mmCIF file of C-alpha atoms in Angstrom:
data_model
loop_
_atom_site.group_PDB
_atom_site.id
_atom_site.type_symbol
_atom_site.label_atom_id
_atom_site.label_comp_id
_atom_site.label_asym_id
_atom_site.label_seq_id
_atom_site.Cartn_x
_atom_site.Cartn_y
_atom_site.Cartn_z
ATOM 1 C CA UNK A 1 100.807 -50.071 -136.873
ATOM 2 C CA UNK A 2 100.696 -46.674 -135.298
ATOM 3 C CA UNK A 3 98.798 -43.728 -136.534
ATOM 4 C CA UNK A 4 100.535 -40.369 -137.828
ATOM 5 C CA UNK A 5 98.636 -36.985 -135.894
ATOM 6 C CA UNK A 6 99.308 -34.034 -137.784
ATOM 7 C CA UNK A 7 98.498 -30.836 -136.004
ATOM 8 C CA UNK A 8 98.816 -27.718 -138.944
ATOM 9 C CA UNK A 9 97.770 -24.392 -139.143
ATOM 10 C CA UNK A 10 97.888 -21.543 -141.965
ATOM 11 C CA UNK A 11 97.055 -17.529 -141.699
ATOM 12 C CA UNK A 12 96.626 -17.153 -145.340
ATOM 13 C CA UNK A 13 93.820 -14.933 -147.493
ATOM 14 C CA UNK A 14 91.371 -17.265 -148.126
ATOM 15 C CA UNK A 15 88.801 -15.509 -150.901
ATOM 16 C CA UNK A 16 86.079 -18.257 -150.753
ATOM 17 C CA UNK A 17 86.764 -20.785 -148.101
ATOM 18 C CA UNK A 18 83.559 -22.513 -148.678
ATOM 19 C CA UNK A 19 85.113 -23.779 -152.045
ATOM 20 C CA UNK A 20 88.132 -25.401 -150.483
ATOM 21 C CA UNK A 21 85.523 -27.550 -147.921
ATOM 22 C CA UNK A 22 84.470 -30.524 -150.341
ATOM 23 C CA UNK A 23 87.424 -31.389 -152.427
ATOM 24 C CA UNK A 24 89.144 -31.322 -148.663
ATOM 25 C CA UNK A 25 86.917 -33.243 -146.990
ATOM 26 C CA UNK A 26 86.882 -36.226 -149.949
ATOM 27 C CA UNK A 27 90.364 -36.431 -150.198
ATOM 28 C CA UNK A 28 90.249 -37.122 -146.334
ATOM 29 C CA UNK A 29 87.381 -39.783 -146.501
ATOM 30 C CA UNK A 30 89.410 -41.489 -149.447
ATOM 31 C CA UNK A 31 92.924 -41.542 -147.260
ATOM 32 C CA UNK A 32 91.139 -42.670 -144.227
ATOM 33 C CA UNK A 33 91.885 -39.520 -142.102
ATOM 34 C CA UNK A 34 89.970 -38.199 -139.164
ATOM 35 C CA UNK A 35 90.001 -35.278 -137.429
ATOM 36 C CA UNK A 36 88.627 -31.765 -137.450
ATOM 37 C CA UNK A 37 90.004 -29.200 -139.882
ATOM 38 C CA UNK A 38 89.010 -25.260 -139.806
ATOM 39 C CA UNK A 39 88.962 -23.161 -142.546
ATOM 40 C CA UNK A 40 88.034 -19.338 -142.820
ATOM 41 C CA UNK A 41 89.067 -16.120 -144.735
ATOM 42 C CA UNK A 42 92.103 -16.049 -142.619
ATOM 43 C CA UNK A 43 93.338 -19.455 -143.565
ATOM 44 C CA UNK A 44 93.405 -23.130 -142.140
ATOM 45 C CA UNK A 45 93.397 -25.012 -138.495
ATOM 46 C CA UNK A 46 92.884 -28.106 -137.350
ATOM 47 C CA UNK A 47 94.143 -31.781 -136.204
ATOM 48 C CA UNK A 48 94.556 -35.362 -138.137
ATOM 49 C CA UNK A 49 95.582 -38.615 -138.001
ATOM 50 C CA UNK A 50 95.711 -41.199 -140.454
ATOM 51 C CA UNK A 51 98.239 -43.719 -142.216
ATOM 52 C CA UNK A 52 101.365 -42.050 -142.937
ATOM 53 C CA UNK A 53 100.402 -42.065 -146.172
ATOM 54 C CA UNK A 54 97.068 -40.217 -146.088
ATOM 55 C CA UNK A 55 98.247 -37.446 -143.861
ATOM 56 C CA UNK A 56 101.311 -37.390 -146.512
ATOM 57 C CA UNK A 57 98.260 -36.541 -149.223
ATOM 58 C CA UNK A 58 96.287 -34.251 -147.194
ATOM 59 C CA UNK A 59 99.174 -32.237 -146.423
ATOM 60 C CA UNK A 60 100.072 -32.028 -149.734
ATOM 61 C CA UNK A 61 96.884 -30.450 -150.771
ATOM 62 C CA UNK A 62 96.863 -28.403 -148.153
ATOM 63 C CA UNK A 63 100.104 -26.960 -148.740
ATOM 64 C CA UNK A 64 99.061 -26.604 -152.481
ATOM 65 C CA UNK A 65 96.108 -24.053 -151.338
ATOM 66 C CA UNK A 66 96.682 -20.376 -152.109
ATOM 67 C CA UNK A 67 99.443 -18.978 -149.474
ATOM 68 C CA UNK A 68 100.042 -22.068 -147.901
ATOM 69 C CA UNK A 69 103.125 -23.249 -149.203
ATOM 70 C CA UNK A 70 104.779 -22.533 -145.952
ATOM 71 C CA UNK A 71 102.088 -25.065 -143.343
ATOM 72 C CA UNK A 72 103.208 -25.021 -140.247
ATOM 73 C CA UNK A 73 102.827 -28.874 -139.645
ATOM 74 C CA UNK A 74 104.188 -30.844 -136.828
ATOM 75 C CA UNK A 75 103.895 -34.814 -136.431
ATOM 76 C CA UNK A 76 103.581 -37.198 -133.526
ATOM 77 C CA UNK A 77 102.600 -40.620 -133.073
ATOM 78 C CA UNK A 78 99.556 -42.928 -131.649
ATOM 79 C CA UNK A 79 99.233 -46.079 -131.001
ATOM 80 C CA UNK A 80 95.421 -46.169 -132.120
ATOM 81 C CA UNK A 81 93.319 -44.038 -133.920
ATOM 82 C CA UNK A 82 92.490 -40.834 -131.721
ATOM 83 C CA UNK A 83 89.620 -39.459 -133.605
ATOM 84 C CA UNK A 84 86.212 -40.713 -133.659
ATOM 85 C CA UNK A 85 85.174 -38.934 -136.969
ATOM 86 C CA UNK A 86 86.367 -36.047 -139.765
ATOM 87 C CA UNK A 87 85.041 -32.534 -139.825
ATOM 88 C CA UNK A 88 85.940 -30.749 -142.101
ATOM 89 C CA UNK A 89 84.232 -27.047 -141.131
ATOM 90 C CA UNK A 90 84.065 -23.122 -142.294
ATOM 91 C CA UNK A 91 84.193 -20.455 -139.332
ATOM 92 C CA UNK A 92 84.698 -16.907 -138.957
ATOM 93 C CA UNK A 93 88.250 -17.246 -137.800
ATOM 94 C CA UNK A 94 90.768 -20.732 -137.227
ATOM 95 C CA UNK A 95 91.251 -19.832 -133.480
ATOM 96 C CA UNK A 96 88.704 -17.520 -131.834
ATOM 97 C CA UNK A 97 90.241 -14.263 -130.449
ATOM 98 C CA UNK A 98 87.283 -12.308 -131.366
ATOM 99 C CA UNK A 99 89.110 -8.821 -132.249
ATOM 100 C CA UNK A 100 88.442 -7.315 -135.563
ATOM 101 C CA UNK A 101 91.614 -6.220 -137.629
ATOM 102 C CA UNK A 102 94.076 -8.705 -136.492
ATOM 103 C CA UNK A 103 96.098 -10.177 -138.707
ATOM 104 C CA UNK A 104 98.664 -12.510 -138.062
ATOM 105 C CA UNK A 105 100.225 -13.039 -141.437
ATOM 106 C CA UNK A 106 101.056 -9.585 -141.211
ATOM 107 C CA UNK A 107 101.826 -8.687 -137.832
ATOM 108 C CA UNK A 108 102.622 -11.780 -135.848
ATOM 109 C CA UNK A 109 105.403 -10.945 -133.713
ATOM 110 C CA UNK A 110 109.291 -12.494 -133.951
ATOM 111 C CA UNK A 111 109.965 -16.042 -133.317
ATOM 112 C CA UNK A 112 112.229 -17.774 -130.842
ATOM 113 C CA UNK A 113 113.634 -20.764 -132.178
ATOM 114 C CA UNK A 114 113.162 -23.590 -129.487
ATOM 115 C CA UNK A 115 117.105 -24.006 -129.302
ATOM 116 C CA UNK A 116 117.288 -20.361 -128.074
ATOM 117 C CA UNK A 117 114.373 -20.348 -125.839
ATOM 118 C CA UNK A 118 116.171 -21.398 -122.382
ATOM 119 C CA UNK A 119 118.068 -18.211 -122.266
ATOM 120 C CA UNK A 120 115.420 -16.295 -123.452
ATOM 121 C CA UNK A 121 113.097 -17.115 -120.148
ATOM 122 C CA UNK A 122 116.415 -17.149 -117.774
ATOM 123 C CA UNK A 123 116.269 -13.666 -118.261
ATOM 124 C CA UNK A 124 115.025 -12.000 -115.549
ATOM 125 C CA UNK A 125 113.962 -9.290 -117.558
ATOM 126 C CA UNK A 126 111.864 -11.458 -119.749
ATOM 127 C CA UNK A 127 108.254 -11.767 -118.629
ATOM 128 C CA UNK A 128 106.796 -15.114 -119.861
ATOM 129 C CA UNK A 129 103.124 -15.354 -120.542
ATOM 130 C CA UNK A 130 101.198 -18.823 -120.995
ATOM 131 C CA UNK A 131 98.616 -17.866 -123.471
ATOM 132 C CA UNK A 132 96.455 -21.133 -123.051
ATOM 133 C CA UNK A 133 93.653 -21.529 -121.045
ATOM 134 C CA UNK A 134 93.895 -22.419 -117.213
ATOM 135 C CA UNK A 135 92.665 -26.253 -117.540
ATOM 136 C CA UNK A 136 95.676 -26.425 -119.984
ATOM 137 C CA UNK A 137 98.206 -25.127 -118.003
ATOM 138 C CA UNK A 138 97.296 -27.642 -114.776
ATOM 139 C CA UNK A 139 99.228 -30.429 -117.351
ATOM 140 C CA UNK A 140 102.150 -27.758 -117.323
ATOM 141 C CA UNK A 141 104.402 -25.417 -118.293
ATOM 142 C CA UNK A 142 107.257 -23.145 -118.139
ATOM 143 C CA UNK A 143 109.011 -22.470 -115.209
ATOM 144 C CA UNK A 144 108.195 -19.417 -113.633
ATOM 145 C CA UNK A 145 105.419 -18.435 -116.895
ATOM 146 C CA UNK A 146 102.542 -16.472 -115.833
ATOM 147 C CA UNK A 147 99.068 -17.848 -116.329
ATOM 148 C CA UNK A 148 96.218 -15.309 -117.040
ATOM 149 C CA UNK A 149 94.136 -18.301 -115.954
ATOM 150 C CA UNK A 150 91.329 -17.604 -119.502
ATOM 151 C CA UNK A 151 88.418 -20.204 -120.069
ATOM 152 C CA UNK A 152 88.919 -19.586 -123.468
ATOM 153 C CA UNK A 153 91.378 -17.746 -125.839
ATOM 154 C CA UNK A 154 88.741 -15.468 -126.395
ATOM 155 C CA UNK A 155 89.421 -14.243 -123.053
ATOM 156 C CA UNK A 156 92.698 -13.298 -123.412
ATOM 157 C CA UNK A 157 91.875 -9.619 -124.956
ATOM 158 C CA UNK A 158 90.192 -8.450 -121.981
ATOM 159 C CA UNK A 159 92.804 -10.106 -119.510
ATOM 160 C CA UNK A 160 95.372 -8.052 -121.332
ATOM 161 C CA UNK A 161 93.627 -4.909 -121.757
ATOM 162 C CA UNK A 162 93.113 -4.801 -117.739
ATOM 163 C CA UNK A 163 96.635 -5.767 -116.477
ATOM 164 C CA UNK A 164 98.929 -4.482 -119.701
ATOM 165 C CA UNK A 165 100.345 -1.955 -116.914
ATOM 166 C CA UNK A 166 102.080 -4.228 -115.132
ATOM 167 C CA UNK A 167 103.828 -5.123 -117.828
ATOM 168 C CA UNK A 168 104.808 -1.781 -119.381
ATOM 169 C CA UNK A 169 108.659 -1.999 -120.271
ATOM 170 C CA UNK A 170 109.107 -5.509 -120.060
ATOM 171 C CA UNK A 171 110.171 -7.974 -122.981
ATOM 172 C CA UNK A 172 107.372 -10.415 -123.183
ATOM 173 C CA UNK A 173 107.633 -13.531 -124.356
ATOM 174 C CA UNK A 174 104.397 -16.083 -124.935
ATOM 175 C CA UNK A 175 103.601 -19.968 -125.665
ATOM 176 C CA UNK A 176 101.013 -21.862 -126.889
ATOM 177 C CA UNK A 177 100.639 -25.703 -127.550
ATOM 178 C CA UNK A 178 101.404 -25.615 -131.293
ATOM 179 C CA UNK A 179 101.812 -21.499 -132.045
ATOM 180 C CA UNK A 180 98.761 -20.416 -133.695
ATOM 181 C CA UNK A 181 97.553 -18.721 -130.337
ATOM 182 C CA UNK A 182 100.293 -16.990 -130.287
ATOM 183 C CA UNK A 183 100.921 -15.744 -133.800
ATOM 184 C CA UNK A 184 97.646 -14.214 -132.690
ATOM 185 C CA UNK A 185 98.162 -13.124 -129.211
ATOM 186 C CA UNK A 186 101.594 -11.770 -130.162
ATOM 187 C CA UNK A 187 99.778 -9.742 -133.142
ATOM 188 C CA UNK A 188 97.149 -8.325 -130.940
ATOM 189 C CA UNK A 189 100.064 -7.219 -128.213
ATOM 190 C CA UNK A 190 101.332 -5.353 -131.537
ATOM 191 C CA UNK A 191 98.287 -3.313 -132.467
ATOM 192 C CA UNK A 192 97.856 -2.722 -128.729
ATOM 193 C CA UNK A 193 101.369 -1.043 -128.570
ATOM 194 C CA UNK A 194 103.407 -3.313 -127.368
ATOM 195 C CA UNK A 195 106.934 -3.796 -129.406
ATOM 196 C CA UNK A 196 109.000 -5.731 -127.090
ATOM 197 C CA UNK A 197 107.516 -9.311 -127.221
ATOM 198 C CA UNK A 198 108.163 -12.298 -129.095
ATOM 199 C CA UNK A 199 106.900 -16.173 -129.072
ATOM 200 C CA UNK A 200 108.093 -19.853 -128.779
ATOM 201 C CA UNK A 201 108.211 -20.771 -132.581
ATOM 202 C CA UNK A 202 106.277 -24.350 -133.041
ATOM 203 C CA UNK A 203 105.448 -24.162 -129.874
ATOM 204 C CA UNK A 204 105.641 -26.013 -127.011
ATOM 205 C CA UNK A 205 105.393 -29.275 -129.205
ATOM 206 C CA UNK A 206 108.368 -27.970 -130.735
ATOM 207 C CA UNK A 207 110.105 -27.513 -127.328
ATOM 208 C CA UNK A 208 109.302 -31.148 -125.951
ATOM 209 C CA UNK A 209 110.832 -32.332 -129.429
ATOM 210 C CA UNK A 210 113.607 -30.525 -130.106
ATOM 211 C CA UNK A 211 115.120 -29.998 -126.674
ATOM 212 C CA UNK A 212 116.905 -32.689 -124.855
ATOM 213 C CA UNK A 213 114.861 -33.368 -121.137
ATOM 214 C CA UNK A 214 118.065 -32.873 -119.292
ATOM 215 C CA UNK A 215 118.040 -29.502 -120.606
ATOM 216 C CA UNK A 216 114.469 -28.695 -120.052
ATOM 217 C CA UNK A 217 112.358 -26.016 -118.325
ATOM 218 C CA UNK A 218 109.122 -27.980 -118.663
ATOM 219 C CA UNK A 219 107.322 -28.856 -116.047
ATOM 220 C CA UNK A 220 104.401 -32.129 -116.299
ATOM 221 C CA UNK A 221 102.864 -32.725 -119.877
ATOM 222 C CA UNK A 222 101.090 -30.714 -122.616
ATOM 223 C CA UNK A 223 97.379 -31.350 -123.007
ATOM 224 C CA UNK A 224 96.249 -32.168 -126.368
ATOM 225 C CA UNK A 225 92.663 -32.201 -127.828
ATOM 226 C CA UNK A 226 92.219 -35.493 -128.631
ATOM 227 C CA UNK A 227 92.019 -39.257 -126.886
ATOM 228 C CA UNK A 228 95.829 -39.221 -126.283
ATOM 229 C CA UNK A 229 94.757 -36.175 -123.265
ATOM 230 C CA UNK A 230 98.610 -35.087 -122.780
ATOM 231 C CA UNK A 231 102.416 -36.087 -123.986
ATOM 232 C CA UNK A 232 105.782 -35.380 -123.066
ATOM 233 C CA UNK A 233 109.277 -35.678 -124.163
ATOM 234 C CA UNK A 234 109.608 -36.570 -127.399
ATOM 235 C CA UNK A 235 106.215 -36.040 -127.993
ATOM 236 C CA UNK A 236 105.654 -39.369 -125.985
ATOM 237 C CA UNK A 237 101.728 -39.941 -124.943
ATOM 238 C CA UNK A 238 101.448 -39.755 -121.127
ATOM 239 C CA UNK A 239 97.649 -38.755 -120.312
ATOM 240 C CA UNK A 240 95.199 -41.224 -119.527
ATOM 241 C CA UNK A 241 93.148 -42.442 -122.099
ATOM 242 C CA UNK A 242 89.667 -40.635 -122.515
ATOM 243 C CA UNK A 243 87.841 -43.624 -123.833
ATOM 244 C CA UNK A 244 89.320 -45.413 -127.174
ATOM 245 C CA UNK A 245 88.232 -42.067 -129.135
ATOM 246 C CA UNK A 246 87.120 -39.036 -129.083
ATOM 247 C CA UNK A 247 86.117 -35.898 -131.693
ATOM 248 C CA UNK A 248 88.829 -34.138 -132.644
ATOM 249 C CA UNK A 249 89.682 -30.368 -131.610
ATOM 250 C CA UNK A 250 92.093 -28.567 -133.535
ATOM 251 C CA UNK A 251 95.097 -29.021 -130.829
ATOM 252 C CA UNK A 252 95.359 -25.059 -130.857
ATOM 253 C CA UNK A 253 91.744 -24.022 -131.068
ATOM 254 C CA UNK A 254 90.517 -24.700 -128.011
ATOM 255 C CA UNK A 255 89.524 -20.907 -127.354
#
């Protein structure tokens, strides 16, 4: 039997975060799901795999957590368990960008539905930015998308901040693996005075499963944060293994 990975991600106003961590991390130990799950004041992160069933529960709880209604939660397959162990653990924020003020939930730029996301970047006024970090983007990625080639997403401020001239009157339009970089990327760009740019909605896991191959602009495979190193189309594993398991990262957190 194959294993369900969930990768999910919330910004939602979290009053005592600290609170949420037990009754999350039993349910998870009862369903027999592993995996690393954030939480903070700014709402919920992380990466999990299970039984179809479990993730089914922990979702649901999840989901049932003030403002979280709306999850973003997308699904793939393994053929083994990826995760060595669960973590269930409290941080300052649910993907590290290190700027005070942001907030996503509020100020997260438009989406691009993956559908309309070809003719987005086949405009050549549209300047594409690859907000992961540089090991990342050796798997792949866009056609002609410009890598600020970060060691972490915490490095992406600063990148900005010294080349945001050469982008002054263009229509940018960023990625990330699974979106949550770029609901805050796209948010920072906002407060920084930038109001032409939008992002790949779901992300490039979105991309690889919505949009037929034949029609891609994809390039190699997406690197995820766990055992199953990278996947394709279809969300297909294609990396080599890392060893039978590994911890798990939140797939978007890697900053």
């Amino acid at each position: 039997m194959s294993f369900t990975v969930a990768a999910l991600y919330r910004f939602a106003p979290f009053d005592d975060p600290a609170a949420l961590r037990q009754p999350l991390l039993d349910l998870c130990a009862a369903q027999g799901v592993k995996g690393t799950l954030l939480l903070a004041c700014e709402g919920v992160n992380g990466t999990i795999s299970g039984r179809a069933a479990g993730i089914a529960a922990v979702v649901a709880h999840i989901r049932a957590l003030p403002g979280c209604a709306e999850l973003d939660v997308k699904y793939s397959a393994a053929a083994a368990m990826p995760f060595r162990r669960l973590k269930v653990r409290l941080k300052r924020e649910i993907v590290t960008m290190k700027v005070p003020g942001i907030d996503p939930a509020r100020d997260a730029a438009p989406y691009v539905a993956p559908a309309d996301w070809n003719a987005l970047i086949d405009d050549p006024g549209t300047v594409l930015i690859d907000t992961r970090n540089d090991f990342e983007v050796g798997y792949g990625s866009f056609d002609g998308a410009f890598n600020p080639r970060t060691a972490s997403f915490g490095d992406f401020p600063g990148w900005w901040r010294e080349h945001a001239e050469s982008f002054a009157g263009k229509r940018i339009a960023m990625f990330c693996t699974g979106g949550i970089r770029c609901e805050k990327s796209t948010a920072f760009l906002r407060s920084e005075g930038v109001a032409d740019v939008v992002h790949l909605k779901g992300g490039i896991l979105a991309y690889l499963e919505q949009v037929p191959e034949s029609e891609s602009r994809w390039h190699g495979s997406c690197f995820v944060f766990d055992a199953r190193v990278s996947i394709g189309h279809g969300l297909v594993e294609v990396g080599e293994k890392l060893g039978e398991e590994m911890d798990a990262v939140p797939l978007s957190n890697s900053g």
